[in-house]
CSV table of C-alpha atoms in Angstrom, one decimal:
chain,number,residue,atom,x,y,z
A,18,MET,CA,-29.0,9.2,9.7
A,19,PRO,CA,-30.3,10.4,6.3
A,20,GLU,CA,-32.5,8.2,4.2
A,21,ARG,CA,-30.4,5.8,2.2
A,22,SER,CA,-33.1,4.0,0.2
A,23,GLY,CA,-31.7,5.3,-3.0
A,24,LEU,CA,-28.3,3.6,-2.6
A,25,SER,CA,-27.4,0.5,-4.5
A,26,ALA,CA,-27.2,-2.8,-2.5
A,27,LEU,CA,-23.4,-2.6,-2.8
A,28,GLU,CA,-23.1,1.0,-1.7
A,29,ALA,CA,-25.5,0.3,1.2
A,30,LEU,CA,-23.0,-2.2,2.6
A,31,LYS,CA,-20.8,0.8,3.5
A,32,TYR,CA,-23.3,1.7,6.3
A,33,GLN,CA,-23.9,-1.9,7.5
A,34,GLY,CA,-22.0,-3.4,10.5
A,35,ASP,CA,-22.6,-6.7,12.1
A,36,PRO,CA,-25.7,-6.3,14.4
A,37,LEU,CA,-25.2,-9.7,16.0
A,38,ALA,CA,-21.6,-9.1,17.1
A,39,ASP,CA,-22.1,-5.4,17.6
A,40,ALA,CA,-24.8,-6.0,20.2
A,41,VAL,CA,-22.5,-8.3,22.2
A,42,VAL,CA,-19.7,-5.8,22.3
A,43,ALA,CA,-22.0,-3.0,23.4
A,44,ASP,CA,-23.4,-5.2,26.2
A,45,LEU,CA,-19.9,-6.2,27.4
A,46,VAL,CA,-18.6,-2.6,27.4
A,47,ALA,CA,-21.7,-1.4,29.2
A,48,GLY,CA,-21.2,-4.1,31.9
A,49,GLY,CA,-17.4,-3.6,32.1
A,50,ARG,CA,-16.8,-7.3,31.4
A,51,THR,CA,-14.6,-7.3,28.3
A,52,GLY,CA,-11.4,-8.4,30.2
A,53,ALA,CA,-13.1,-11.4,31.8
A,54,VAL,CA,-14.7,-12.5,28.6
A,55,ASN,CA,-11.3,-12.3,26.7
A,56,GLU,CA,-9.8,-14.6,29.3
A,57,VAL,CA,-12.5,-17.2,28.8
A,58,LEU,CA,-12.5,-17.0,25.0
A,59,ALA,CA,-8.7,-17.4,24.9
A,60,ARG,CA,-9.3,-21.0,26.0
A,61,PHE,CA,-12.1,-21.6,23.5
A,62,ARG,CA,-10.1,-22.8,20.5
A,63,ASP,CA,-11.6,-25.9,18.9
A,64,ASN,CA,-14.8,-26.8,17.1
A,65,ASP,CA,-15.4,-29.8,19.4
A,66,GLN,CA,-15.2,-27.8,22.6
A,67,LEU,CA,-18.4,-27.1,24.5
A,68,ILE,CA,-19.3,-23.4,24.6
A,69,PRO,CA,-17.9,-22.2,28.0
A,70,GLU,CA,-20.5,-21.9,30.7
A,71,ASP,CA,-18.8,-18.9,32.5
A,72,LEU,CA,-19.8,-16.4,29.9
A,73,PRO,CA,-22.4,-13.6,29.9
A,74,ASP,CA,-25.7,-14.6,28.4
A,75,SER,CA,-25.2,-12.2,25.4
A,76,VAL,CA,-21.9,-14.0,24.5
A,77,ARG,CA,-23.3,-17.5,24.9
A,78,ARG,CA,-26.3,-16.6,22.7
A,79,TYR,CA,-24.0,-15.2,20.1
A,80,LEU,CA,-21.7,-18.3,20.1
A,81,ILE,CA,-24.7,-20.6,19.8
A,82,ALA,CA,-26.2,-18.5,17.0
A,83,THR,CA,-22.9,-18.5,15.0
A,84,ASP,CA,-21.8,-22.1,15.7
A,85,ASP,CA,-22.9,-23.7,12.4
A,86,PRO,CA,-22.1,-23.0,8.7
A,87,PRO,CA,-25.0,-21.7,6.6
A,88,GLY,CA,-27.6,-24.3,5.5
A,89,TRP,CA,-26.6,-24.0,1.8
A,90,ALA,CA,-22.9,-24.9,2.5
A,91,ASP,CA,-21.8,-28.1,0.8
A,92,LEU,CA,-19.3,-29.4,3.4
A,93,GLU,CA,-18.2,-32.2,1.0
A,94,ARG,CA,-17.1,-29.5,-1.4
A,95,VAL,CA,-15.3,-27.7,1.4
A,96,ALA,CA,-13.5,-30.9,2.3
A,97,GLY,CA,-12.6,-31.3,-1.4
A,98,ALA,CA,-10.5,-28.2,-1.2
A,99,TYR,CA,-8.3,-29.8,1.3
A,100,GLU,CA,-6.2,-31.5,-1.4
A,101,PHE,CA,-5.5,-28.1,-2.9
A,102,PHE,CA,-4.3,-26.9,0.5
A,103,VAL,CA,-2.1,-30.0,0.8
A,104,ASP,CA,-0.5,-29.3,-2.5
A,105,ASP,CA,-0.4,-25.5,-2.6
A,106,GLY,CA,-1.3,-24.2,0.9
A,107,VAL,CA,2.2,-22.9,1.5
A,108,HIS,CA,2.0,-21.0,-1.8
A,109,VAL,CA,-1.4,-19.6,-0.8
A,110,ALA,CA,0.2,-18.4,2.4
A,111,SER,CA,3.1,-16.9,0.6
A,112,VAL,CA,1.0,-15.0,-2.0
A,113,LEU,CA,-1.4,-13.9,0.7
A,114,SER,CA,1.4,-12.5,2.7
A,115,PHE,CA,3.4,-10.8,-0.1
A,116,GLY,CA,0.4,-9.7,-2.1
A,117,ALA,CA,-3.0,-9.8,-0.4
A,118,MET,CA,-2.0,-8.0,2.7
A,119,VAL,CA,-0.3,-5.3,0.6
A,120,ASN,CA,-3.4,-4.9,-1.5
A,121,CYS,CA,-5.5,-4.4,1.7
A,122,TYR,CA,-3.2,-1.5,2.4
A,123,ALA,CA,-3.9,-0.1,-1.0
A,124,GLN,CA,-7.4,0.6,0.2
A,125,PRO,CA,-7.3,4.0,2.0
A,126,ARG,CA,-10.4,3.5,4.2
A,127,PRO,CA,-9.4,0.2,5.8
A,128,SER,CA,-5.9,1.5,6.2
A,129,ARG,CA,-7.2,4.4,8.1
A,130,VAL,CA,-9.1,2.0,10.4
A,131,LEU,CA,-5.8,0.3,11.2
A,132,SER,CA,-4.2,3.6,12.0
A,133,LEU,CA,-7.0,4.5,14.4
A,134,THR,CA,-6.6,1.2,16.2
A,135,HIS,CA,-2.9,2.0,16.7
A,136,ARG,CA,-1.8,-1.0,14.7
A,137,LEU,CA,0.4,0.7,12.1
A,138,ASN,CA,3.5,-0.4,14.0
A,139,GLN,CA,2.3,-3.9,14.7
A,140,PRO,CA,2.5,-5.8,11.4
A,141,HIS,CA,3.8,-8.8,13.3
A,142,ARG,CA,0.5,-9.1,15.1
A,143,ARG,CA,-1.6,-8.7,11.9
A,144,LEU,CA,0.6,-11.2,10.1
A,145,ALA,CA,0.3,-13.7,12.9
A,146,GLU,CA,-3.5,-13.3,13.2
A,147,THR,CA,-4.1,-13.5,9.4
A,148,SER,CA,-1.8,-16.5,9.0
A,149,GLN,CA,-3.5,-18.4,11.8
A,150,PHE,CA,-6.9,-17.6,10.4
A,151,VAL,CA,-6.0,-19.0,7.0
A,152,LEU,CA,-4.2,-22.0,8.5
A,153,ASN,CA,-7.3,-22.9,10.5
A,154,MET,CA,-9.3,-22.6,7.3
A,155,MET,CA,-7.0,-25.1,5.6
A,156,GLY,CA,-7.9,-28.1,7.8
A,157,PRO,CA,-9.6,-31.2,6.4
A,158,ALA,CA,-12.9,-30.3,8.1
A,159,PRO,CA,-12.6,-26.6,9.0
A,160,PHE,CA,-16.2,-26.3,10.0
A,161,GLY,CA,-16.6,-29.8,11.5
A,162,SER,CA,-15.2,-32.1,14.1
A,163,GLY,CA,-11.4,-31.9,14.6
A,164,GLY,CA,-11.2,-28.4,13.3
A,165,SER,CA,-10.4,-25.1,14.9
A,166,PHE,CA,-11.9,-22.6,12.5
A,167,VAL,CA,-15.4,-21.9,13.9
A,168,PRO,CA,-14.1,-20.3,17.2
A,169,THR,CA,-11.5,-18.4,15.1
A,170,ILE,CA,-14.3,-16.9,13.0
A,171,GLN,CA,-16.5,-16.2,16.0
A,172,LYS,CA,-13.8,-14.4,17.8
A,173,THR,CA,-12.7,-12.5,14.7
A,174,ARG,CA,-16.3,-11.1,14.4
A,175,LEU,CA,-16.1,-9.9,18.0
A,176,ILE,CA,-12.8,-8.2,17.3
A,177,HIS,CA,-14.2,-6.4,14.3
A,178,ALA,CA,-17.2,-5.4,16.3
A,179,ALA,CA,-15.0,-4.0,19.1
A,180,VAL,CA,-13.0,-2.0,16.5
A,181,ARG,CA,-16.3,-0.6,15.1
A,182,TYR,CA,-17.6,0.3,18.6
A,183,PHE,CA,-14.5,2.3,19.7
A,184,ILE,CA,-13.8,4.0,16.4
A,185,THR,CA,-17.3,5.2,15.9
A,186,ARG,CA,-17.2,6.7,19.4
A,187,SER,CA,-13.7,8.2,19.1
A,188,GLY,CA,-14.8,11.4,17.4
A,189,GLU,CA,-12.2,10.7,14.6
A,190,TRP,CA,-14.6,9.0,12.2
A,191,ASP,CA,-17.5,10.5,10.2
A,192,VAL,CA,-20.0,7.7,9.5
A,193,GLU,CA,-22.1,9.9,7.3
A,194,ALA,CA,-19.2,10.6,5.0
A,195,ASP,CA,-17.1,7.4,5.3
A,196,GLY,CA,-19.6,4.8,6.2
A,197,VAL,CA,-19.2,2.4,9.1
A,198,PRO,CA,-15.6,1.4,9.9
A,199,LEU,CA,-15.0,-2.3,9.0
A,200,CYS,CA,-18.4,-2.2,7.3
A,201,GLN,CA,-19.8,-5.1,5.3
A,202,GLN,CA,-18.4,-3.6,2.1
A,203,ASP,CA,-14.9,-3.7,3.6
A,204,MET,CA,-15.4,-7.3,4.7
A,205,LEU,CA,-16.6,-8.3,1.2
A,206,GLY,CA,-13.6,-6.5,-0.3
A,207,ALA,CA,-11.2,-8.3,2.0
A,208,LEU,CA,-12.8,-11.6,1.1
A,209,LEU,CA,-12.2,-10.9,-2.6
A,210,ILE,CA,-8.6,-9.9,-1.9
A,211,PHE,CA,-7.9,-13.1,0.0
A,212,SER,CA,-9.6,-15.4,-2.5
A,213,VAL,CA,-9.8,-14.0,-6.1
A,214,GLN,CA,-6.6,-11.9,-5.8
A,215,VAL,CA,-4.6,-14.7,-4.1
A,216,ILE,CA,-5.4,-17.1,-7.0
A,217,ASP,CA,-4.4,-14.3,-9.5
A,218,GLY,CA,-1.2,-13.8,-7.6
A,219,MET,CA,-0.3,-17.5,-7.5
A,220,ARG,CA,-0.7,-17.6,-11.3
A,221,ARG,CA,1.5,-14.5,-11.7
A,222,MET,CA,4.2,-16.3,-9.7
A,223,GLY,CA,4.0,-19.2,-12.1
A,224,VAL,CA,2.1,-21.6,-9.8
A,225,ALA,CA,-0.4,-23.7,-11.9
A,226,VAL,CA,-3.9,-23.5,-10.4
A,227,THR,CA,-6.7,-25.4,-12.2
A,228,GLU,CA,-10.1,-23.8,-12.6
A,229,ARG,CA,-11.6,-26.5,-10.3
A,230,GLU,CA,-9.1,-25.7,-7.6
A,231,ALA,CA,-9.7,-22.0,-7.9
A,232,GLU,CA,-13.5,-22.5,-7.7
A,233,ASP,CA,-13.2,-24.7,-4.7
A,234,TYR,CA,-10.8,-22.2,-3.0
A,235,TYR,CA,-13.2,-19.4,-3.5
A,236,TYR,CA,-16.1,-21.6,-2.3
A,237,VAL,CA,-14.4,-22.1,1.0
A,238,TRP,CA,-14.0,-18.4,1.4
A,239,ARG,CA,-17.7,-17.8,0.5
A,240,VAL,CA,-18.8,-20.1,3.3
A,241,THR,CA,-16.3,-18.4,5.6
A,242,GLY,CA,-17.7,-15.0,4.6
A,243,ALA,CA,-21.2,-16.1,5.5
A,244,MET,CA,-20.0,-17.2,8.9
A,245,LEU,CA,-18.2,-13.8,9.3
A,246,GLY,CA,-21.5,-12.1,8.9
A,247,ILE,CA,-21.3,-11.0,5.3
A,248,PRO,CA,-24.8,-11.1,3.7
A,249,PRO,CA,-24.8,-14.2,1.5
A,250,GLU,CA,-26.6,-12.4,-1.3
A,251,ALA,CA,-23.6,-10.0,-1.5
A,252,MET,CA,-21.1,-12.7,-2.2
A,253,PRO,CA,-21.1,-14.0,-5.9
A,254,GLU,CA,-21.9,-17.7,-6.3
A,255,THR,CA,-19.2,-18.3,-8.9
A,256,LEU,CA,-15.6,-17.5,-9.2
A,257,ARG,CA,-16.2,-15.7,-12.5
A,258,ALA,CA,-18.8,-13.4,-10.9
A,259,ALA,CA,-16.4,-12.9,-8.0
A,260,GLN,CA,-13.7,-11.8,-10.4
A,261,GLU,CA,-16.0,-9.3,-11.9
A,262,LEU,CA,-17.0,-7.9,-8.5
A,263,ASN,CA,-13.4,-7.7,-7.5
A,264,ALA,CA,-12.8,-5.4,-10.5
A,265,GLU,CA,-15.9,-3.4,-9.8
A,266,LEU,CA,-15.5,-3.0,-6.0
A,267,VAL,CA,-12.0,-3.6,-4.9
A,268,GLU,CA,-9.6,-2.7,-7.7
A,269,VAL,CA,-11.3,0.7,-8.3
A,270,SER,CA,-10.9,1.5,-4.5
A,271,PHE,CA,-7.1,1.1,-4.7
A,272,GLY,CA,-5.2,4.3,-4.2
A,273,PRO,CA,-2.3,6.0,-2.3
A,274,SER,CA,-2.6,7.0,1.3
A,275,ALA,CA,-0.1,7.9,4.0
A,276,GLU,CA,-1.4,5.1,6.2
A,277,GLY,CA,-1.1,2.6,3.4
A,278,VAL,CA,2.5,3.6,2.7
A,279,GLU,CA,3.5,3.3,6.4
A,280,LEU,CA,1.7,-0.1,6.8
A,281,THR,CA,3.5,-1.4,3.7
A,282,ARG,CA,6.9,-0.1,4.8
A,283,ASN,CA,6.5,-1.8,8.2
A,284,LEU,CA,5.4,-5.1,6.6
A,285,VAL,CA,8.3,-5.2,4.2
A,286,ARG,CA,10.7,-4.5,7.1
A,287,LEU,CA,9.1,-7.3,9.1
A,288,TYR,CA,9.6,-9.8,6.2
A,289,GLU,CA,13.2,-8.6,5.7
A,290,ASN,CA,13.9,-9.4,9.4
A,291,MET,CA,12.7,-12.9,8.8
A,292,VAL,CA,15.4,-13.4,6.1
A,293,PRO,CA,18.8,-14.0,7.7
A,294,GLY,CA,21.4,-11.3,6.9
A,295,LYS,CA,21.0,-8.2,4.8
A,296,ALA,CA,22.1,-9.4,1.4
A,297,PHE,CA,18.7,-10.8,0.5
A,298,ASP,CA,16.6,-7.8,1.7
A,299,GLY,CA,15.9,-6.7,-1.8
A,300,VAL,CA,14.1,-9.9,-2.7
A,301,VAL,CA,11.2,-9.1,-0.4
A,302,ALA,CA,10.3,-5.9,-2.2
A,303,ALA,CA,10.8,-7.7,-5.6
A,304,MET,CA,8.4,-10.5,-4.5
A,305,VAL,CA,5.8,-7.9,-3.5
A,306,ARG,CA,6.2,-6.1,-6.8
A,307,ARG,CA,5.8,-9.4,-8.6
A,308,VAL,CA,2.5,-10.3,-6.9
A,309,VAL,CA,0.8,-6.9,-6.8
A,310,THR,CA,0.3,-4.6,-9.8
A,311,PRO,CA,3.0,-2.0,-10.6
A,312,GLU,CA,0.5,0.8,-9.9
A,313,VAL,CA,-0.3,-0.5,-6.4
A,314,ALA,CA,3.4,-1.1,-5.7
A,315,ASP,CA,4.2,2.5,-6.7
A,316,TRP,CA,1.3,4.0,-4.7
A,317,LEU,CA,2.6,2.2,-1.6
A,318,GLU,CA,6.2,3.1,-2.3
A,319,VAL,CA,7.5,-0.5,-2.5
A,320,PRO,CA,11.2,-0.2,-3.2
A,321,ARG,CA,12.6,-1.1,-6.6
A,322,SER,CA,15.6,-3.4,-7.1
A,323,ARG,CA,16.6,-4.0,-10.7
A,324,GLY,CA,18.8,-6.9,-9.8
A,325,TRP,CA,16.3,-8.7,-7.5
A,326,GLY,CA,13.4,-7.8,-9.9
A,327,ARG,CA,15.2,-9.5,-12.7
A,328,ALA,CA,16.1,-12.5,-10.5
A,329,VAL,CA,12.5,-13.0,-9.4
A,330,GLY,CA,11.2,-12.5,-12.9
A,331,ALA,CA,13.6,-15.2,-14.2
A,332,GLY,CA,12.6,-17.5,-11.4
A,333,VAL,CA,8.9,-17.1,-12.3
A,334,ARG,CA,9.7,-17.9,-16.0
A,335,VAL,CA,11.6,-21.0,-14.9
A,336,MET,CA,8.7,-22.0,-12.6
A,337,ARG,CA,6.2,-21.7,-15.5
A,338,LEU,CA,8.3,-23.9,-17.7
A,339,LEU,CA,8.8,-26.5,-14.9
A,340,GLU,CA,5.1,-26.5,-14.1
A,341,ARG,CA,4.7,-28.4,-17.3
A,342,SER,CA,7.3,-30.9,-16.4
A,343,GLU,CA,7.1,-34.1,-14.3
A,344,ASP,CA,9.4,-32.5,-11.7
A,345,ARG,CA,6.8,-29.9,-10.7
A,346,SER,CA,6.6,-31.0,-7.0
A,347,ARG,CA,10.2,-30.1,-6.3
A,348,ALA,CA,12.0,-27.8,-8.7
A,349,ALA,CA,9.1,-25.6,-9.9
A,350,THR,CA,7.9,-24.5,-6.5
A,351,ALA,CA,11.1,-24.3,-4.5
A,352,VAL,CA,11.2,-20.5,-4.2
A,353,LEU,CA,7.6,-20.1,-2.9
A,354,ASP,CA,8.0,-23.2,-0.7
A,355,LYS,CA,11.0,-21.5,1.0
A,356,ALA,CA,9.1,-18.2,1.3
A,357,GLY,CA,6.1,-19.9,2.8
A,358,ALA,CA,8.2,-21.9,5.3
A,359,LEU,CA,9.8,-18.6,6.5
A,360,LEU,CA,6.4,-16.9,6.9
A,361,LEU,CA,4.7,-19.9,8.6
A,362,GLY,CA,7.6,-21.1,10.7
A,363,GLY,CA,7.2,-21.1,14.5
A,364,SER,CA,10.9,-20.1,14.7
A,365,VAL,CA,10.1,-16.6,13.6
A,366,ARG,CA,11.3,-14.3,16.4
A,367,THR,CA,10.2,-10.9,15.1
A,368,LEU,CA,6.8,-11.1,16.6
A,369,THR,CA,5.3,-9.5,19.8
A,370,ASP,CA,8.0,-8.1,22.1
A,371,GLY,CA,10.7,-10.2,20.4
A,372,GLN,CA,9.1,-13.4,21.6
A,373,PRO,CA,8.6,-16.4,19.3
A,374,THR,CA,5.1,-17.1,18.2
A,375,ALA,CA,4.3,-20.6,17.0
A,376,LEU,CA,1.5,-20.8,14.5
A,377,THR,CA,-0.7,-23.9,14.9
A,378,ILE,CA,-0.8,-25.8,11.7
A,379,PRO,CA,-3.5,-28.4,11.2
A,380,ALA,CA,-2.0,-31.8,11.9
A,381,GLY,CA,-2.8,-33.3,8.5
A,382,LEU,CA,-1.2,-30.4,6.6
A,383,ARG,CA,1.7,-30.3,9.0
A,384,GLU,CA,2.6,-34.0,8.4
A,385,LYS,CA,2.4,-33.7,4.6
A,386,TRP,CA,4.3,-30.4,4.4
A,387,LEU,CA,7.0,-31.8,6.7
A,388,ALA,CA,7.3,-34.8,4.4
A,389,ALA,CA,7.6,-32.5,1.4
A,390,GLY,CA,10.3,-30.5,3.2
A,391,VAL,CA,8.3,-27.2,3.0
A,392,CYS,CA,7.3,-26.7,6.6
A,393,PRO,CA,9.9,-26.1,9.4
A,394,VAL,CA,9.5,-28.0,12.6
A,395,ALA,CA,8.0,-25.7,15.1
A,396,PRO,CA,6.6,-26.1,18.6
A,397,GLN,CA,2.9,-26.6,18.7
A,398,ARG,CA,0.7,-24.6,21.0
A,399,ALA,CA,-0.7,-26.5,23.9
């Protein structure tokens, strides 16, 4: 590869993968052991589980090396964000689904990666995986005892490494021109979309988020990013700096692409299938248009609906008024509570091959959300 010493630190991230996870995938492919490892890792779900013995040495070394959060992580501060998830976790999930995932599709390079992995027609799988990742992050101690987030992160890194391995060898990707697929710049961009832009989207929907809550939410994502292999020095330490980087790195990368349009179309169709009947289909596109910017919505050809657009806009105005009232817990958040319940519910039957997929909701959140009436009863995975 040509000399890249003249690149800025941010630009250099385009050519950086995840050496730790990439080496594991290369070893497994060379030994023809990917299937057997997948079967073992499928049973590896909780932070408290011992690392399975029946794994290749490369995988065990990787799991041991990635088992702990970074030394600088303040786990008390991470635990402090739990109250935010108790109060507004359903709203986080709603805005992430209606806005953050669509904003990911507004990035042509990551959208092309999805097209090359043949996942353009599998929005159900991407929604389920992303939702489970975020739900595991919302536990009271996501990186500690009783949580399930650490194995989720470890397996996510291996999935990303597998995508990089096969795409770079497919003959359909030019690393010199486009950088490494799912590079560290892409990972950093996704982190900013799921943190900074989710907070912005919640506020656009009329949900009040304090500066402390926003800072703590971003902090959990920064710790998560380090465990995902993003260089810690690449992630801003404060929310304000992260907002500036979001404008500099992510928002300027938004643009139209055929892949992004198709991904968005399939996602909107998936959400419409979750809403009973056809009369309310227009509300899905109206919700997306409320959470993302008009330019992104137009690039991705999100349908317009004057009636539903006005209805959602009116609902947002009411929510903002009621956020200031004493009845915030019920009236002001009813719309997003319902949307979040639909998206998180285990009764959704539009997932893989028409079979129901129950998302595992952390027990503490599940009890509180059930008590508040914003989480449907769903069977829990064994």
